[in-house]
Each structure stands twice: as C-alpha cells, then as structure tokens.
Amino acid sequence: MHAEDNRQHIDLILTVHPAGTPDDQVPPGDILDKEHCRLVIRWPGRDAQREGAVAQRETDAVPEGV
C-alpha cells in the first residue's frame, strides 16, 4: 500500500448510545442494536433515512456475554 492510496479511503463515524435511546435522539445512520447499547454507523456519501431505515436487531442472535 502506498501513502497516496489513503486518499481513496473514507473515515466512518461510529457513535455509541445507551440501549433504549429513542430513535429521535441518535444521529441518522445505520443502527445496530446490542443488549447494552445502540451503535450508529455513518460515513460521507451514505444518506441513511430515519423512516424506513433498516435497523438491525441482533440482541437475540448474540451469545450471552458478548
């Protein structure tokens, strides 16, 4: 990898919010709900829509303690 290749990358923005934080209190983005928190992933050029956005609910699929 060359240093100039870095210009091709996009920095993601990840924010973590307590579980149960209402949708209107988290920034727009792709939401991943976990047992103890809500992860919101955003990046330039991707416009996530609050209404009809796909929110992954994985708390039942994650083994306990993860």
N, CA, C and O of each residue as an XYZ file, in Angstrom:
264
protein
N       0.847     -1.177      0.000
C       0.000      0.000      0.000
C       0.891      1.238      0.000
O       1.902      1.289      0.700
N       0.517      2.197     -0.765
C       1.251      3.451     -0.864
C       0.511      4.543     -0.105
O      -0.706      4.479      0.064
N       1.247      5.533      0.347
C       0.646      6.634      1.113
C      -0.464      7.311      0.320
O      -1.480      7.702      0.896
N      -0.289      7.455     -0.984
C      -1.326      8.126     -1.778
C      -2.618      7.306     -1.854
O      -3.674      7.857     -2.166
N      -2.551      6.005     -1.577
C      -3.753      5.176     -1.567
C      -4.701      5.601     -0.444
O      -5.902      5.344     -0.525
N      -4.184      6.241      0.589
C      -5.010      6.685      1.703
C      -6.088      7.660      1.275
O      -7.126      7.759      1.930
N      -5.865      8.376      0.196
C      -6.867      9.333     -0.285
C      -8.122      8.620     -0.771
O      -9.167      9.254     -0.914
N      -8.045      7.344     -1.022
C      -9.158      6.565     -1.527
C     -10.086      6.093     -0.394
O     -11.173      5.582     -0.664
N      -9.676      6.256      0.842
C     -10.428      5.724      1.981
C     -11.377      6.773      2.539
O     -11.138      7.977      2.441
N     -12.442      6.286      3.117
C     -13.429      7.150      3.758
C     -13.458      6.799      5.239
O     -13.525      5.625      5.602
N     -13.407      7.799      6.078
C     -13.458      7.570      7.518
C     -14.910      7.420      7.970
O     -15.748      8.283      7.708
N     -15.186      6.329      8.641
C     -16.503      6.099      9.216
C     -16.640      6.879     10.509
O     -15.649      7.202     11.164
N     -17.869      7.176     10.865
C     -18.164      7.817     12.141
C     -19.013      6.835     12.930
O     -20.104      6.461     12.500
N     -18.513      6.422     14.081
C     -19.222      5.469     14.934
C     -19.552      6.163     16.249
O     -18.667      6.683     16.927
N     -20.835      6.165     16.603
C     -21.234      6.702     17.900
C     -21.938      5.590     18.672
O     -22.589      4.725     18.087
N     -21.796      5.630     19.985
C     -22.375      4.614     20.857
C     -23.326      5.311     21.825
O     -22.977      6.316     22.445
N     -24.526      4.762     21.942
C     -25.562      5.352     22.786
C     -26.121      4.259     23.689
O     -26.091      3.086     23.318
N     -26.632      4.619     24.866
C     -27.207      3.608     25.757
C     -28.371      2.872     25.083
O     -29.109      3.455     24.289
N     -28.522      1.606     25.405
C     -29.667      0.841     24.897
C     -30.950      1.564     25.294
O     -31.043      2.116     26.390
N     -31.915      1.559     24.424
C     -33.184      2.212     24.720
C     -33.231      3.681     24.366
O     -34.272      4.317     24.531
N     -32.119      4.245     23.876
C     -32.142      5.648     23.450
C     -33.127      5.756     22.287
O     -33.011      5.013     21.312
N     -34.096      6.673     22.378
C     -35.088      6.805     21.305
C     -34.433      7.174     19.968
O     -33.401      7.844     19.929
N     -35.053      6.726     18.889
C     -34.535      6.995     17.547
C     -34.312      8.481     17.290
O     -33.350      8.861     16.623
N     -35.201      9.320     17.821
C     -35.060     10.758     17.544
C     -33.913     11.405     18.327
O     -33.639     12.592     18.153
N     -33.244     10.631     19.187
C     -32.128     11.175     19.957
C     -30.779     10.613     19.520
O     -29.761     10.887     20.157
N     -30.759      9.834     18.446
C     -29.494      9.360     17.893
C     -29.340      9.968     16.504
O     -30.339     10.253     15.844
N     -28.106     10.169     16.050
C     -27.910     10.756     14.731
C     -28.367      9.791     13.635
O     -28.435      8.583     13.859
N     -28.679     10.325     12.453
C     -29.042      9.433     11.353
C     -27.872      8.531     10.997
O     -26.716      8.941     11.090
N     -28.163      7.330     10.598
C     -27.142      6.375     10.210
C     -27.682      4.970     10.307
O     -28.861      4.769     10.598
N     -26.839      4.013     10.068
C     -27.217      2.609     10.189
C     -27.098      2.224     11.659
O     -26.043      2.398     12.269
N     -28.175      1.705     12.223
C     -28.235      1.411     13.655
C     -28.087     -0.082     13.893
O     -28.741     -0.900     13.246
N     -27.230     -0.413     14.818
C     -27.056     -1.798     15.253
C     -27.369     -1.829     16.740
O     -26.600     -1.317     17.554
N     -28.503     -2.433     17.094
C     -28.903     -2.515     18.491
C     -28.273     -3.739     19.138
O     -28.403     -4.860     18.647
N     -27.594     -3.502     20.238
C     -26.993     -4.569     21.044
C     -27.705     -4.575     22.390
O     -28.572     -3.738     22.641
N     -27.345     -5.505     23.247
C     -28.031     -5.620     24.540
C     -27.885     -4.362     25.395
O     -28.852     -3.922     26.017
N     -26.691     -3.784     25.432
C     -26.427     -2.665     26.327
C     -26.231     -1.326     25.628
O     -26.043     -0.305     26.291
N     -26.273     -1.317     24.299
C     -26.027     -0.059     23.595
C     -26.616     -0.087     22.197
O     -27.029     -1.130     21.691
N     -26.641      1.081     21.594
C     -27.034      1.240     20.192
C     -25.836      1.832     19.466
O     -25.347      2.897     19.844
N     -25.364      1.163     18.441
C     -24.262      1.657     17.632
C     -24.841      2.322     16.401
O     -25.722      1.766     15.745
N     -24.349      3.510     16.086
C     -24.780      4.220     14.880
C     -23.550      4.420     14.013
O     -22.562      5.018     14.439
N     -23.625      3.909     12.787
C     -22.502      3.983     11.861
C     -22.891      4.905     10.716
O     -23.929      4.731     10.079
N     -22.023      5.904     10.467
C     -22.266      6.874      9.389
C     -20.990      7.052      8.595
O     -19.892      6.870      9.121
N     -21.133      7.403      7.341
C     -19.970      7.764      6.531
C     -20.419      8.692      5.419
O     -21.568      8.645      4.979
N     -19.489      9.549      4.961
C     -19.814     10.514      3.906
C     -20.337      9.804      2.655
O     -19.818      8.762      2.254
N     -21.361     10.378      2.057
C     -21.902      9.829      0.831
C     -23.006      8.815      1.036
O     -23.651      8.400      0.073
N     -23.235      8.408      2.270
C     -24.320      7.463      2.550
C     -25.372      8.208      3.341
O     -25.120      8.660      4.458
N     -26.536      8.334      2.767
C     -27.630      9.036      3.419
C     -28.616      8.031      3.979
O     -29.460      7.512      3.249
N     -28.515      7.755      5.265
C     -29.472      6.857      5.914
C     -30.721      7.647      6.223
O     -30.649      8.800      6.648
N     -31.851      7.034      6.012
C     -33.118      7.696      6.286
C     -33.675      7.173      7.595
O     -33.640      5.971      7.858
N     -34.184      8.068      8.407
C     -34.736      7.658      9.700
C     -35.982      6.804      9.488
O     -36.089      5.725     10.070
N     -36.923      7.264      8.668
C     -38.129      6.487      8.416
C     -37.836      5.409      7.395
O     -37.302      5.693      6.323
N     -38.177      4.189      7.716
C     -37.968      3.088      6.794
C     -36.528      2.596      6.753
O     -36.204      1.701      5.973
N     -35.675      3.158      7.568
C     -34.277      2.711      7.593
C     -34.214      1.301      8.163
O     -35.016      0.915      9.014
N     -33.268      0.565      7.685
C     -33.087     -0.792      8.179
C     -32.280     -0.727      9.463
O     -31.122     -0.311      9.455
N     -32.880     -1.132     10.548
C     -32.179     -1.189     11.830
C     -32.021     -2.657     12.185
O     -33.004     -3.393     12.260
N     -30.813     -3.072     12.397
C     -30.558     -4.468     12.712
C     -30.789     -4.700     14.199
O     -30.220     -4.004     15.040
N     -31.599     -5.649     14.507
C     -31.884     -6.008     15.892
C     -31.248     -7.362     16.141
O     -31.814     -8.393     15.777
N     -30.077     -7.366     16.760
C     -29.341     -8.612     16.913
C     -29.217     -9.086     18.347
O     -28.469    -10.030     18.600
N     -29.900     -8.489     19.283
C     -29.700     -8.860     20.676
C     -30.026    -10.331     20.919
O     -29.390    -10.967     21.759
N     -30.992    -10.876     20.209
C     -31.340    -12.287     20.396
C     -30.322    -13.214     19.734
O     -30.178    -14.366     20.143
N     -29.613    -12.718     18.712
C     -28.687    -13.565     17.962
C     -27.280    -13.579     18.553
O     -26.447    -14.385     18.139
N     -27.003    -12.700     19.514
C     -25.663    -12.600     20.073
C     -25.580    -13.475     21.313
O     -26.426    -13.366     22.200
N     -24.576    -14.340     21.391
C     -24.427    -15.178     22.584
C     -24.251    -14.327     23.839
O     -23.654    -13.252     23.782
N     -24.756    -14.793     24.945
C     -24.654    -14.045     26.203
C     -23.208    -13.786     26.555
O     -22.351    -14.657     26.403
N     -22.942    -12.574     27.030
C     -21.576    -12.202     27.431
C     -20.768    -11.580     26.327
O     -19.602    -11.247     26.536
N     -21.359    -11.408     25.135
C     -20.608    -10.801     24.026
C     -20.977     -9.358     23.934
O     -20.467     -8.644     23.071
